[in-house]
Coordinates of C-alpha atoms and ligand atoms in Angstrom, one line a residue:
M1 CA -19.2 -4.0 30.4
T2 CA -15.7 -4.0 28.7
T3 CA -12.9 -2.0 30.5
P4 CA -11.2 0.4 28.2
T5 CA -7.8 -0.4 27.1
P6 CA -5.3 2.1 28.7
A7 CA -3.9 4.7 26.2
R8 CA -0.6 3.5 25.0
K9 CA 2.4 5.9 25.4
K10 CA 3.9 7.3 22.2
V11 CA 6.7 5.2 20.9
T12 CA 10.0 6.8 20.4
A13 CA 13.5 5.7 18.7
P14 CA 15.1 5.1 22.3
M15 CA 12.2 3.1 23.4
I16 CA 12.6 0.9 20.2
R17 CA 16.2 0.5 21.0
A18 CA 15.5 -0.5 24.4
M19 CA 13.2 -3.2 23.4
K20 CA 16.2 -5.5 22.1
G21 CA 16.1 -8.6 24.0
K22 CA 13.1 -7.8 25.9
S23 CA 10.1 -7.7 23.5
R24 CA 9.7 -8.3 19.9
I25 CA 8.9 -5.3 17.7
G26 CA 6.1 -5.3 15.3
M27 CA 6.5 -2.9 12.3
L28 CA 4.1 -2.2 9.4
T29 CA 4.4 0.0 6.4
A30 CA 1.6 2.8 6.1
Y31 CA 1.1 5.2 3.4
D32 CA -2.0 7.3 4.2
Y33 CA -4.4 8.2 6.9
P34 CA -6.6 5.1 6.9
S35 CA -3.7 2.8 6.8
A36 CA -2.0 4.6 9.6
R37 CA -5.2 4.7 11.7
V38 CA -5.7 1.0 11.3
A39 CA -2.1 -0.1 11.9
D40 CA -1.7 2.3 14.8
A41 CA -5.0 0.9 16.4
A42 CA -3.8 -2.8 15.9
G43 CA -0.8 -2.0 18.1
A44 CA 2.2 -1.5 15.7
D45 CA 5.4 -0.3 17.3
I46 CA 6.7 1.4 14.3
L47 CA 5.1 2.6 11.0
L48 CA 7.3 3.0 8.3
V49 CA 6.3 5.4 5.4
G50 CA 8.1 3.0 3.0
D51 CA 9.2 4.0 -0.5
S52 CA 7.4 0.6 -1.3
L53 CA 4.7 3.4 -1.8
A54 CA 6.1 3.5 -5.4
M55 CA 4.9 -0.1 -6.1
V56 CA 2.0 -0.8 -3.9
V57 CA 0.2 2.6 -4.1
L58 CA 1.6 4.3 -7.2
G59 CA 1.9 1.4 -9.5
Y60 CA 5.7 1.8 -10.4
P61 CA 7.6 -1.3 -11.3
D62 CA 10.4 -0.5 -8.5
T63 CA 11.0 2.0 -5.7
L64 CA 13.2 4.3 -7.8
S65 CA 10.7 6.8 -9.2
V66 CA 9.2 7.9 -5.9
T67 CA 10.5 11.5 -5.0
V68 CA 10.9 13.3 -1.7
E69 CA 7.7 15.4 -2.3
D70 CA 5.7 12.1 -2.9
M71 CA 7.1 10.8 0.5
L72 CA 6.5 13.9 2.4
H73 CA 2.9 14.1 1.0
H74 CA 2.2 10.6 2.4
T75 CA 4.2 11.0 5.6
R76 CA 2.1 14.0 6.6
A77 CA -1.1 11.7 6.1
V78 CA 0.6 9.1 8.2
V79 CA 1.3 11.5 10.9
R80 CA -2.3 12.6 11.1
G81 CA -3.6 9.1 11.2
A82 CA -1.1 7.6 13.9
K83 CA -1.3 8.3 17.6
T84 CA 1.2 5.9 19.2
A85 CA 3.5 4.1 16.8
L86 CA 6.8 5.8 16.0
I87 CA 6.8 7.1 12.4
V88 CA 9.8 6.4 10.3
G89 CA 10.1 8.1 7.1
D90 CA 11.9 6.1 4.3
M91 CA 14.2 8.4 2.5
P92 CA 13.9 7.8 -1.3
Y93 CA 16.3 7.1 -4.1
L94 CA 18.7 10.2 -4.7
S95 CA 17.5 12.0 -1.7
Y96 CA 20.7 11.0 0.2
H97 CA 23.2 10.0 -2.7
V98 CA 24.2 13.5 -4.0
S99 CA 25.8 15.2 -1.0
V100 CA 25.9 14.9 2.8
E101 CA 24.5 18.5 3.0
E102 CA 21.5 17.8 0.7
S103 CA 20.9 14.3 2.7
V104 CA 20.7 16.2 6.0
R105 CA 18.4 18.8 4.5
N106 CA 16.1 16.2 3.1
A107 CA 16.2 14.0 6.2
G108 CA 15.1 17.3 8.1
R109 CA 12.1 17.7 6.0
F110 CA 10.9 14.3 6.9
I111 CA 11.1 15.6 10.6
Q112 CA 9.3 18.7 9.8
A113 CA 6.5 16.6 8.2
G114 CA 6.1 14.9 11.5
A115 CA 8.3 11.8 11.1
Q116 CA 10.4 10.9 14.2
A117 CA 13.1 9.2 12.4
V118 CA 14.3 8.3 9.0
K119 CA 15.5 5.1 7.2
V120 CA 18.4 5.0 4.8
E121 CA 19.6 2.0 2.7
G122 CA 23.1 0.6 2.6
A123 CA 26.4 0.8 4.5
K124 CA 29.2 1.6 2.4
A125 CA 31.8 4.1 3.7
S126 CA 30.3 7.1 2.1
R127 CA 26.8 6.1 3.6
I128 CA 28.0 5.8 6.9
K129 CA 29.4 9.3 6.8
T130 CA 25.9 10.6 5.6
I131 CA 24.1 8.5 8.3
E132 CA 26.6 10.2 11.0
A133 CA 25.7 13.6 9.6
I134 CA 22.0 13.0 9.8
L135 CA 22.4 11.7 13.3
D136 CA 24.5 14.9 14.1
A137 CA 21.3 16.9 13.1
E138 CA 19.5 15.0 15.8
I139 CA 17.6 12.8 13.6
P140 CA 17.3 9.1 14.6
V141 CA 18.3 6.7 11.8
M142 CA 17.1 3.1 11.0
G143 CA 19.6 1.2 8.7
H144 CA 18.6 -1.2 6.1
I145 CA 20.9 -3.8 4.5
G146 CA 20.6 -7.0 2.6
L147 CA 18.3 -6.6 -0.4
T148 CA 18.2 -2.8 -0.6
P149 CA 15.6 -2.3 -3.4
Q150 CA 16.9 1.2 -4.3
S151 CA 20.0 -0.9 -5.5
V152 CA 18.0 -3.2 -7.6
N153 CA 19.9 -2.3 -10.7
A154 CA 23.4 -2.7 -9.3
L155 CA 22.2 -5.9 -7.5
G156 CA 20.7 -7.3 -10.8
G157 CA 17.3 -7.8 -9.5
F158 CA 15.3 -8.4 -6.1
K159 CA 17.5 -11.3 -5.1
L160 CA 18.5 -13.1 -1.7
Q161 CA 21.6 -11.5 -0.4
G162 CA 24.6 -13.1 1.7
K163 CA 24.2 -16.5 0.4
N164 CA 27.8 -17.3 0.4
A165 CA 30.3 -16.7 3.2
D166 CA 32.0 -13.7 1.9
D167 CA 28.8 -11.8 1.1
A168 CA 27.5 -12.8 4.5
R169 CA 30.6 -11.6 6.1
R170 CA 30.3 -8.3 4.3
L171 CA 26.8 -7.9 5.7
L172 CA 27.9 -8.7 9.2
D173 CA 30.4 -5.9 8.9
E174 CA 27.8 -3.5 7.7
A175 CA 25.5 -4.2 10.5
V176 CA 28.4 -3.5 12.9
A177 CA 29.3 -0.3 11.1
L178 CA 25.7 1.0 11.3
E179 CA 25.3 0.2 14.9
R180 CA 28.7 2.1 15.6
A181 CA 27.5 5.0 13.5
G182 CA 24.6 5.4 16.0
C183 CA 21.5 3.7 14.1
F184 CA 18.8 2.8 16.5
S185 CA 17.6 -0.1 14.6
L186 CA 18.4 -2.0 11.5
V187 CA 16.2 -3.6 8.7
L188 CA 17.6 -7.0 7.4
E189 CA 15.8 -7.7 4.1
C190 CA 15.9 -10.9 2.3
V191 CA 18.9 -12.6 3.9
P192 CA 19.5 -16.2 5.0
S193 CA 18.0 -16.9 8.5
E194 CA 21.5 -18.0 9.8
L195 CA 23.1 -14.8 8.9
A196 CA 20.1 -12.7 10.5
A197 CA 20.6 -14.7 13.7
M198 CA 24.2 -13.9 13.6
I199 CA 24.0 -10.3 13.2
T200 CA 21.2 -10.1 15.7
E201 CA 23.4 -11.7 18.2
Q202 CA 26.3 -9.5 17.2
V203 CA 24.7 -6.0 17.3
T204 CA 23.2 -4.2 20.4
I205 CA 20.6 -2.5 18.4
P206 CA 17.3 -4.3 17.4
T207 CA 17.1 -5.9 14.1
I208 CA 13.9 -6.1 12.2
G209 CA 13.5 -8.6 9.5
I210 CA 11.8 -9.0 6.3
G211 CA 12.5 -12.4 4.7
A212 CA 15.2 -12.8 7.3
G213 CA 13.8 -15.8 9.5
P214 CA 12.5 -15.7 12.9
S215 CA 15.5 -14.8 15.0
C216 CA 15.4 -11.1 14.3
D217 CA 14.2 -8.8 17.2
G218 CA 11.3 -7.8 15.3
Q219 CA 9.4 -8.2 11.9
V220 CA 8.1 -5.9 9.3
L221 CA 5.8 -6.4 6.3
V222 CA 4.3 -4.2 3.9
Y223 CA 0.7 -3.3 4.8
H224 CA -0.7 -4.2 1.3
D225 CA 1.1 -7.7 1.5
V226 CA -0.3 -8.6 5.1
L227 CA -3.7 -7.7 3.9
G228 CA -3.7 -9.3 0.5
M229 CA -4.4 -5.9 -1.1
Y230 CA -1.8 -6.1 -3.8
D231 CA -2.2 -8.7 -6.6
G232 CA 1.2 -8.2 -8.0
H233 CA 4.0 -10.6 -7.1
T234 CA 3.9 -11.8 -3.4
P235 CA 7.3 -12.9 -2.1
K236 CA 7.9 -16.0 -0.3
F237 CA 8.4 -14.4 3.2
V238 CA 4.9 -13.0 3.0
R239 CA 2.2 -14.2 5.3
K240 CA -1.2 -13.1 4.1
Y241 CA -3.7 -12.3 7.0
A242 CA -6.7 -11.4 4.8
N243 CA -7.8 -11.4 1.3
A244 CA -8.6 -7.8 1.1
A245 CA -8.5 -7.2 -2.7
A246 CA -10.9 -10.0 -3.4
D247 CA -13.2 -9.0 -0.4
L248 CA -13.0 -5.4 -1.6
Q249 CA -13.9 -6.4 -5.2
K250 CA -16.7 -8.6 -4.1
A251 CA -18.2 -5.7 -1.9
L252 CA -17.9 -3.1 -4.9
E253 CA -19.7 -5.5 -7.3
A254 CA -22.5 -5.9 -4.8
F255 CA -22.7 -2.2 -4.7
L256 CA -22.9 -1.7 -8.5
S257 CA -25.4 -4.6 -8.8
D258 CA -27.7 -2.8 -6.2
V259 CA -27.3 0.5 -8.1
R260 CA -28.3 -1.1 -11.3
D261 CA -31.3 -3.0 -10.1
G262 CA -32.4 0.0 -8.1
S263 CA -32.3 -1.6 -4.7
F264 CA -29.7 1.2 -3.5
P265 CA -30.4 3.5 -1.8
N266 CA -33.4 2.4 0.3
D267 CA -35.9 5.5 0.4
E268 CA -36.2 5.1 4.3
S269 CA -33.1 4.2 6.0
E270 CA -30.5 5.6 3.3
S271 CA -32.4 8.8 2.0
F272 CA -33.4 12.2 3.5
H273 CA -36.8 13.7 3.3
M274 CA -38.6 17.2 3.3
A275 CA -38.9 18.8 6.8
S276 CA -42.8 17.8 6.9
D277 CA -45.7 16.9 4.6
E278 CA -46.7 20.7 4.8
E279 CA -43.4 21.7 3.2
L280 CA -43.8 19.1 0.7
K281 CA -47.2 20.4 -0.2
R282 CA -45.9 24.0 -0.3
L283 CA -43.3 22.7 -2.9
Y284 CA -45.9 21.2 -5.2
A285 CA -48.0 24.3 -4.9
A286 CA -45.1 26.5 -5.7
R287 CA -44.3 24.5 -8.8
D288 CA -47.8 24.3 -10.0
E289 CA -48.1 28.1 -9.7
G290 CA -45.3 28.4 -12.2
G291 CA -43.3 31.5 -12.5
V292 CA -39.5 31.7 -12.0
V293 CA -37.8 31.5 -8.8
V294 CA -34.2 31.4 -9.8
E295 CA -33.2 33.2 -13.2
M296 CA -31.0 30.7 -15.0
P297 CA -28.3 31.9 -17.4
K298 CA -29.5 31.7 -21.1
A299 CA -27.7 29.4 -23.5
N300 CA -26.3 31.3 -26.6
Ligands
KIV1 O1 9.9 0.5 1.6 C1 9.5 -0.4 2.4 O2 8.4 -1.0 2.5 C2 10.6 -1.0 3.1 C3 10.2 -2.1 4.0 C4 10.1 -3.5 3.2 C5 11.4 -2.4 5.0 O3 11.7 -0.5 3.0

């Protein structure tokens, strides 16, 4: 007999912050009810409803087209699917760029949709003010620096950030600014390992890396990348733990082949039958008697 695994406690933002230096944080993106259920059951500490939704689910070339409404729709589905993981809503492009007031209102909509925190990209002075205002509305904020995909046009592409000492120094300062502002954790995306190690040592909040080497306090990958569900470009830092796209296609081909050769469905195990032979006989008799049971509308 297997002993049932004890129910895990719902993860909160303060719990994630307290994990620094104690246990590594495992974070995944999730976009809907089934992905949230699977990632939560697998034991993810954090589920990020990432704006990568735009690319891996909605088929856009970058993250810029996804709206607050799109993100809220998917956040609600993830909330319904996850019991334990902390749910972080990723604030999409233009939802925190126009004014502080609008940013706080948009962040609040994620909380009302069931997320427990939001993630905001960047750390320039105006962004820090926005983050402080969101925090002031009692909303935990996860920072995100390095390659910030919403700045793809300003950065000139999806490129490694902080390769030279000046850029790296700027990123270190940004990390400290986000920590001081009150972020409970910080995503470091696509930065050199050495820089991620330095930031991780410098700040008291957990760093969560994606393409940032092994020294971070946690790691995050996109659900579709980990499972091999996405056949677009796969970055160097992704480790695929399954080949789901290929496996799913194989399974669907088998189904279609069974439909076409008539072997699906099986008339015993995969079909329903009349209540009894008696009922079947009554049906035949009724048909043979003729007459109209249900008057059908006449075509003009
Ligand atoms: O949207 C996303 O998936 C992200 C992660 C890569 C951190 O922001």
